[in-house]
Coordinates of C-alpha atoms and ligand atoms in Angstrom, one line a residue:
M1 CA -38.1 1.8 65.7
K2 CA -39.8 3.4 64.1
N3 CA -37.5 5.6 61.7
T4 CA -34.3 3.2 61.8
F5 CA -33.0 1.2 59.5
G6 CA -30.4 -2.1 60.2
S7 CA -29.1 -3.7 63.9
S8 CA -25.2 -3.9 62.9
I9 CA -24.5 -1.1 61.2
S10 CA -28.2 1.4 61.9
V11 CA -29.7 4.7 59.5
T12 CA -31.9 6.8 61.5
L13 CA -33.5 8.9 58.6
F14 CA -35.1 12.7 59.9
G15 CA -36.2 15.7 58.6
E16 CA -39.6 17.0 56.7
S17 CA -40.5 18.4 52.8
H18 CA -41.1 21.4 53.5
G19 CA -38.8 21.9 57.0
E20 CA -34.9 23.3 57.5
Y21 CA -32.8 20.1 57.1
I22 CA -34.0 16.8 55.7
G23 CA -30.9 14.1 56.9
A24 CA -29.4 10.6 58.7
C25 CA -27.9 9.5 60.9
V26 CA -25.6 6.4 60.7
D27 CA -24.3 4.4 62.7
G28 CA -22.0 1.1 63.6
L29 CA -19.9 2.1 60.3
A30 CA -15.8 0.6 60.5
P31 CA -13.4 3.5 60.4
G32 CA -11.9 4.1 58.1
L33 CA -14.3 3.5 54.7
K34 CA -13.5 6.5 52.4
I35 CA -15.9 9.7 52.0
D36 CA -15.8 10.0 48.3
I37 CA -17.3 13.4 48.4
D38 CA -17.3 14.1 44.4
F39 CA -19.3 10.0 44.6
I40 CA -22.0 11.4 46.8
K41 CA -22.9 14.3 44.5
S42 CA -22.8 12.3 41.7
Q43 CA -25.2 9.6 43.0
L44 CA -27.7 12.6 44.8
A45 CA -27.1 14.0 40.8
L46 CA -28.9 10.7 39.5
R47 CA -31.5 11.1 42.1
R48 CA -32.3 14.6 40.6
P49 CA -35.4 15.9 38.5
V50 CA -34.7 16.4 35.2
E51 CA -36.5 18.1 32.2
L52 CA -39.6 17.7 31.0
I53 CA -40.8 14.3 32.4
S54 CA -40.0 15.0 36.6
T55 CA -41.2 17.7 38.9
T56 CA -40.1 21.2 38.8
R57 CA -38.7 21.1 42.2
I58 CA -34.9 21.4 41.7
E59 CA -32.9 21.2 45.0
E60 CA -29.3 21.0 44.5
D61 CA -28.7 18.8 47.7
E62 CA -25.1 20.5 49.5
F63 CA -24.8 18.1 52.0
S64 CA -22.7 18.5 55.0
I65 CA -21.2 15.7 57.2
V66 CA -21.8 17.2 59.9
S67 CA -20.2 14.4 62.3
G68 CA -18.7 10.7 62.4
S69 CA -15.9 11.6 59.5
F70 CA -12.6 12.6 59.6
N71 CA -9.3 14.0 56.8
G72 CA -11.6 12.3 54.7
Y73 CA -12.6 9.3 56.4
T74 CA -15.0 7.3 58.4
T75 CA -14.1 7.9 62.6
G76 CA -16.1 4.6 63.9
T77 CA -18.4 7.1 65.8
P78 CA -21.9 7.9 64.2
L79 CA -22.1 9.4 61.1
T80 CA -24.5 12.3 60.4
I81 CA -25.5 14.2 56.7
L82 CA -28.0 17.2 56.3
I83 CA -29.2 18.3 53.3
P84 CA -31.1 21.4 53.8
N85 CA -34.4 22.0 52.2
K86 CA -33.9 25.6 49.6
D87 CA -36.4 24.9 46.8
V88 CA -40.3 24.8 49.2
K89 CA -43.5 25.9 47.7
S90 CA -45.8 25.0 51.3
A91 CA -49.4 27.9 49.7
D92 CA -49.6 24.8 47.2
Y93 CA -50.4 22.3 50.1
D94 CA -52.1 24.8 53.4
K95 CA -54.6 24.7 50.6
N96 CA -55.2 21.7 50.7
R97 CA -54.4 20.3 53.5
F98 CA -57.5 18.7 55.4
I99 CA -57.7 17.1 51.9
A100 CA -56.8 14.1 51.5
R101 CA -55.4 13.6 48.2
P102 CA -55.7 9.6 47.5
G103 CA -52.5 7.2 47.4
H104 CA -50.2 9.6 49.1
A105 CA -49.7 9.5 53.1
D106 CA -52.8 12.9 54.6
Y107 CA -54.9 11.0 55.4
T108 CA -52.8 8.2 57.1
A109 CA -51.0 11.0 59.0
Y110 CA -53.1 12.2 60.4
L111 CA -54.5 9.3 61.9
K112 CA -51.1 8.8 63.1
Y113 CA -49.9 12.2 64.7
H114 CA -53.5 13.5 64.9
G115 CA -53.0 16.8 63.2
F116 CA -49.6 17.7 64.6
E117 CA -47.4 16.5 61.7
D118 CA -45.8 18.9 59.0
Y119 CA -48.2 18.6 56.1
R120 CA -46.5 20.1 53.3
G121 CA -45.4 18.7 50.7
G122 CA -46.1 15.0 52.3
G123 CA -43.3 15.9 55.2
H124 CA -42.4 12.9 56.7
F125 CA -43.1 10.8 54.4
S126 CA -42.1 12.7 51.0
G127 CA -39.9 11.3 48.5
R128 CA -37.6 14.0 49.1
I129 CA -35.9 12.3 52.6
T130 CA -35.0 9.7 50.2
A131 CA -31.4 12.3 49.7
A132 CA -30.5 11.4 52.6
L133 CA -31.1 8.1 51.7
V134 CA -29.1 7.5 48.4
A135 CA -26.2 10.1 50.2
V136 CA -25.0 7.7 53.2
G137 CA -25.6 4.4 50.1
A138 CA -23.3 6.1 48.6
I139 CA -20.6 6.0 51.3
L140 CA -21.8 1.9 51.4
I141 CA -21.9 1.7 47.7
S142 CA -17.8 2.7 47.5
A143 CA -17.4 0.7 50.3
L144 CA -18.9 -2.9 48.2
K145 CA -17.3 -1.9 45.7
E146 CA -13.7 -2.5 47.0
K147 CA -15.0 -5.8 48.7
G148 CA -15.7 -6.8 45.1
I149 CA -20.4 -6.3 45.3
E150 CA -21.7 -4.5 43.0
I151 CA -25.2 -3.3 42.2
G152 CA -27.0 -2.3 39.2
T153 CA -30.6 -1.3 38.8
H154 CA -32.7 -1.3 35.7
I155 CA -36.2 -0.2 34.8
S156 CA -37.0 -3.2 33.9
R157 CA -40.4 -2.0 32.6
L158 CA -41.9 1.4 32.3
A159 CA -46.4 2.3 31.5
N160 CA -45.9 -1.4 30.1
V161 CA -42.7 -0.7 27.9
Y162 CA -40.0 -3.4 28.7
D163 CA -35.8 -2.9 28.5
S164 CA -33.5 -5.1 27.6
N165 CA -32.7 -8.3 29.4
F166 CA -29.1 -8.0 31.4
S167 CA -26.4 -9.8 29.0
D168 CA -23.4 -9.0 30.4
Y169 CA -23.9 -7.8 34.0
K170 CA -20.5 -6.2 34.3
K171 CA -20.9 -4.3 31.3
D172 CA -24.8 -3.4 31.0
F173 CA -23.9 -2.0 35.4
K174 CA -20.9 0.5 34.0
E175 CA -23.4 2.0 31.3
I176 CA -26.7 2.4 33.8
N177 CA -24.7 3.3 36.6
S178 CA -23.8 6.9 35.8
K179 CA -27.0 7.0 33.8
Y180 CA -30.1 8.6 35.0
F181 CA -32.4 6.6 32.8
A182 CA -31.7 3.7 33.6
T183 CA -32.3 1.4 30.7
L184 CA -30.2 -0.9 28.7
S185 CA -32.3 -0.4 25.4
K186 CA -32.2 3.4 23.5
E187 CA -35.3 2.3 21.8
A188 CA -36.9 1.3 25.4
E189 CA -35.8 4.7 26.5
E190 CA -37.3 6.8 24.0
K191 CA -40.8 4.8 24.5
M192 CA -40.4 4.8 28.1
K193 CA -40.2 8.7 28.5
D194 CA -43.0 9.3 25.3
K195 CA -44.6 7.4 28.4
I196 CA -44.1 9.9 30.9
I197 CA -44.7 12.6 28.9
E198 CA -48.6 11.1 27.7
A199 CA -49.2 9.8 31.0
S200 CA -48.3 14.7 32.4
N201 CA -49.4 15.7 29.2
N202 CA -53.4 14.2 30.4
S203 CA -52.9 15.0 34.5
D204 CA -51.7 11.3 35.0
S205 CA -48.8 9.6 36.4
V206 CA -46.9 6.2 35.5
G207 CA -45.2 3.3 37.4
G208 CA -42.5 0.6 36.8
V209 CA -40.8 -2.0 38.2
L210 CA -36.8 -1.7 39.3
E211 CA -34.9 -5.0 38.2
T212 CA -31.9 -5.1 40.6
V213 CA -28.6 -8.0 40.4
I214 CA -26.6 -8.5 43.2
L215 CA -22.4 -9.7 42.4
G216 CA -19.9 -10.1 44.4
M217 CA -22.3 -11.7 47.6
P218 CA -19.8 -13.7 49.6
E219 CA -21.7 -17.3 50.2
G220 CA -23.1 -18.2 52.9
A221 CA -24.5 -14.6 55.0
G222 CA -28.0 -14.3 56.1
E223 CA -30.0 -15.7 59.1
P224 CA -32.8 -18.8 58.3
W225 CA -35.5 -17.0 59.4
F226 CA -36.5 -13.3 60.6
D227 CA -33.5 -12.2 58.7
S228 CA -33.5 -13.4 56.2
I229 CA -31.9 -12.0 53.2
E230 CA -35.4 -11.5 51.7
S231 CA -36.6 -10.5 54.6
E232 CA -34.0 -7.6 55.0
L233 CA -33.9 -6.4 51.5
S234 CA -37.7 -6.1 51.9
H235 CA -38.2 -4.9 54.8
I236 CA -35.7 -1.8 53.6
L237 CA -37.0 -1.7 50.2
F238 CA -40.5 -1.4 51.3
S239 CA -39.3 1.6 53.0
V240 CA -39.6 3.8 50.1
P241 CA -42.3 5.8 49.2
A242 CA -44.7 4.5 46.6
V243 CA -42.3 0.6 46.1
K244 CA -45.8 -1.9 46.6
G245 CA -44.3 -4.9 45.4
V246 CA -40.7 -7.0 46.0
E247 CA -40.1 -10.2 43.6
F248 CA -36.8 -12.4 44.3
G249 CA -35.8 -14.9 41.6
D250 CA -38.6 -15.6 39.5
G251 CA -40.9 -13.3 42.3
F252 CA -44.3 -14.6 42.1
K253 CA -43.7 -16.8 38.4
I254 CA -42.3 -19.3 40.5
A255 CA -45.1 -20.6 41.6
D256 CA -46.6 -22.0 38.1
L257 CA -43.4 -23.7 37.3
L258 CA -42.5 -27.5 38.5
G259 CA -40.2 -28.1 41.1
S260 CA -37.9 -29.9 38.4
Q261 CA -38.2 -26.2 36.5
A262 CA -38.3 -23.9 40.2
N263 CA -34.8 -25.6 41.6
D264 CA -31.5 -24.9 40.6
S265 CA -29.4 -28.2 39.6
Y266 CA -25.9 -27.5 41.3
E267 CA -22.6 -28.2 39.6
I268 CA -19.0 -27.9 40.0
K269 CA -17.0 -25.7 38.0
N270 CA -13.5 -24.5 38.1
G271 CA -13.5 -25.8 41.9
K272 CA -16.9 -23.9 42.9
V273 CA -20.3 -24.2 43.3
I274 CA -22.3 -23.1 41.5
T275 CA -26.3 -23.5 39.9
K276 CA -27.3 -24.2 36.8
T277 CA -30.1 -21.5 36.8
N278 CA -31.5 -18.9 39.5
H279 CA -34.4 -19.2 39.4
N280 CA -34.0 -18.7 43.4
G281 CA -32.5 -15.5 42.8
G282 CA -29.2 -16.3 44.9
I283 CA -30.5 -17.0 48.5
N284 CA -31.4 -20.6 49.2
G285 CA -32.6 -20.6 53.0
G286 CA -32.3 -17.2 53.7
I287 CA -28.4 -17.2 53.2
S288 CA -27.0 -16.2 50.0
N289 CA -26.0 -18.9 47.5
G290 CA -23.0 -17.5 45.3
M291 CA -24.8 -16.6 42.7
P292 CA -25.8 -13.0 41.9
I293 CA -28.6 -11.6 44.0
T294 CA -31.7 -10.8 41.9
V295 CA -34.7 -8.0 42.9
K296 CA -37.6 -6.3 41.7
T297 CA -39.3 -3.9 43.2
A298 CA -42.7 -2.7 42.0
I299 CA -43.2 0.9 41.7
K300 CA -46.8 2.4 42.2
P301 CA -47.8 5.6 40.0
T302 CA -46.8 8.7 41.1
P303 CA -50.6 9.3 43.3
T304 CA -50.4 13.2 43.1
I305 CA -51.9 14.1 40.0
P306 CA -53.2 17.4 38.4
K307 CA -56.2 15.1 37.2
E308 CA -59.3 15.0 38.9
Q309 CA -60.1 13.1 41.9
E310 CA -63.1 12.0 44.8
T311 CA -62.0 12.1 48.2
V312 CA -62.4 14.0 51.2
D313 CA -62.0 16.9 53.7
F314 CA -61.0 14.5 56.1
K315 CA -61.3 17.5 59.4
N316 CA -65.5 18.2 58.8
N317 CA -66.1 15.2 56.9
K318 CA -67.4 15.3 53.9
N319 CA -67.3 14.1 50.9
T320 CA -65.5 16.5 47.7
K321 CA -63.2 15.9 45.4
I322 CA -59.1 17.3 44.6
Q323 CA -57.3 18.5 41.8
S324 CA -53.8 18.5 43.2
S325 CA -50.6 21.3 42.3
G326 CA -47.5 22.0 43.5
R327 CA -45.0 19.7 41.5
H328 CA -44.9 16.6 41.2
D329 CA -43.1 13.8 39.1
P330 CA -45.4 12.6 37.1
C331 CA -43.5 9.4 37.1
I332 CA -41.1 8.3 39.9
V333 CA -39.6 5.4 38.7
P334 CA -36.6 7.6 36.8
R335 CA -35.6 8.9 40.7
A336 CA -36.1 6.1 42.0
R337 CA -33.6 3.8 40.6
V338 CA -30.8 5.4 42.5
V339 CA -32.7 4.4 45.5
V340 CA -33.4 0.9 45.5
D341 CA -29.4 0.5 44.8
S342 CA -28.4 3.0 48.1
V343 CA -30.5 1.4 50.1
I344 CA -30.0 -2.4 49.2
A345 CA -26.7 -1.2 49.7
I346 CA -27.8 -0.3 53.0
A347 CA -29.3 -4.0 54.0
L348 CA -26.3 -5.5 52.7
S349 CA -23.8 -3.5 54.6
D350 CA -26.3 -4.3 57.6
I351 CA -26.1 -8.4 57.0
L352 CA -22.4 -8.5 55.7
T353 CA -21.1 -7.0 59.2
K354 CA -23.8 -8.8 61.1
R355 CA -22.1 -11.7 59.7
F356 CA -18.4 -10.8 59.3
G357 CA -18.3 -7.7 61.8
T358 CA -17.8 -3.8 62.0
D359 CA -13.8 -3.7 60.5
Y360 CA -15.6 -6.2 57.4
L361 CA -16.1 -2.8 55.0
K362 CA -12.6 -1.8 56.4
G363 CA -11.4 -1.8 53.1
K364 CA -7.8 -2.9 52.3
Ligands
FMN401 C1 -38.3 9.2 44.9 C2 -39.1 9.2 45.1 C3 -40.3 10.8 44.8 C4 -41.2 10.7 45.4 N1 -42.3 12.0 44.3 C5 -43.5 11.7 45.1 C6 -43.9 13.5 43.7 O1 -43.3 13.7 43.7 N2 -45.7 13.3 44.7 C7 -45.9 12.1 45.4 O2 -47.3 11.8 45.1 N3 -45.4 11.8 45.6 C8 -43.6 11.2 45.1 N4 -43.1 10.0 45.8 C9 -44.4 9.3 45.9 C10 -45.4 9.6 47.2 O3 -44.2 10.0 48.1 C11 -45.5 7.9 48.9 O4 -46.3 7.1 47.8 C12 -46.1 8.6 49.6 O5 -45.1 9.0 50.5 C13 -47.0 6.9 49.7 O6 -46.0 5.8 50.2 P1 -46.9 5.0 49.8 O7 -46.9 4.5 48.1 O8 -45.6 4.1 50.2 O9 -47.8 3.9 50.3 C14 -41.8 9.8 45.2 C15 -41.1 8.6 45.7 C16 -39.5 8.3 45.6 C17 -39.6 7.6 46.3

């Protein structure tokens, strides 16, 4: 399905960057999930831009839940979230209607929608649409937490500046989950911010890598082939605009290890099967083995940059140059962090309810 993810819990996205509303419709939620409005607001706030290091387009993200919720709980029927777009400046886009921004989806949108696409602000391809994913994700992050499943993501590197590694997951999660700029090291945070400002001053942009750990995932969830945990998570992560790489466990580096190094030896600890290492990221044969699930997501540098670049006028079949104006993030990574947590919560909810049934996430 084109704009729908998931089978047991499905999320349909709609809207355009400069249209009246963006939003999502979620089907398959258990009845009785608490809708914590304050938590949804705080998650949306983490996606909102901040001064100097992001776009100057500031949206309040005042959402309404117009179906599927009653008296603060889900009803079990389709839940629809609407978020109005208010801070739009479409003139920026009319000027370059047929000039393709390199790295963005202007040209491919034209190929698919034959000129009928709403091109303003990247239309349906815009990072703006991820606000709806964050609102849905917040409901599911709360539901998963009730089941003892927690997700934590930090900016592990940005413009070649590296953050510290996780040392104590639970403690680290507490710190990063409420931070806009989610690094473990203050020093790394400052250096990364300097890199963003430097790129911005040079009319350019930078990218980075987010590292996520999922704790408390029940053993035995997932499917062996097409709906493996890796398949579902990477499917939804690659749906996030600007994501260009997803790795599980040691990822591409595992290819350099010997079998004896890459294998995670099993042992019994406190009566429970665990592995001594976690090179395979908590997943074997597409199914969770009870260890933390670890995944890294690579985010490319923001495509729209003020620096002059070569491109084409695809209507008139002419070579030309572009110097993008408009309001853009010089780095998407800090804002993408909460988006990554949110889409992971959506995929995990789908995986878990497929395995254990709709009411699995019902809470107490
Ligand atoms: C939170 C978020 C914010 C984004 N902000 C911008 C932006 O300000 N300018 C821009 O050109 N791209 C931005 N993007 C990325 C584009 O939407 C994306 O690169 C484009 O749709 C092409 O998709 P692709 O990079 O996945 O091929 C953002 C993405 C996310 C997730």
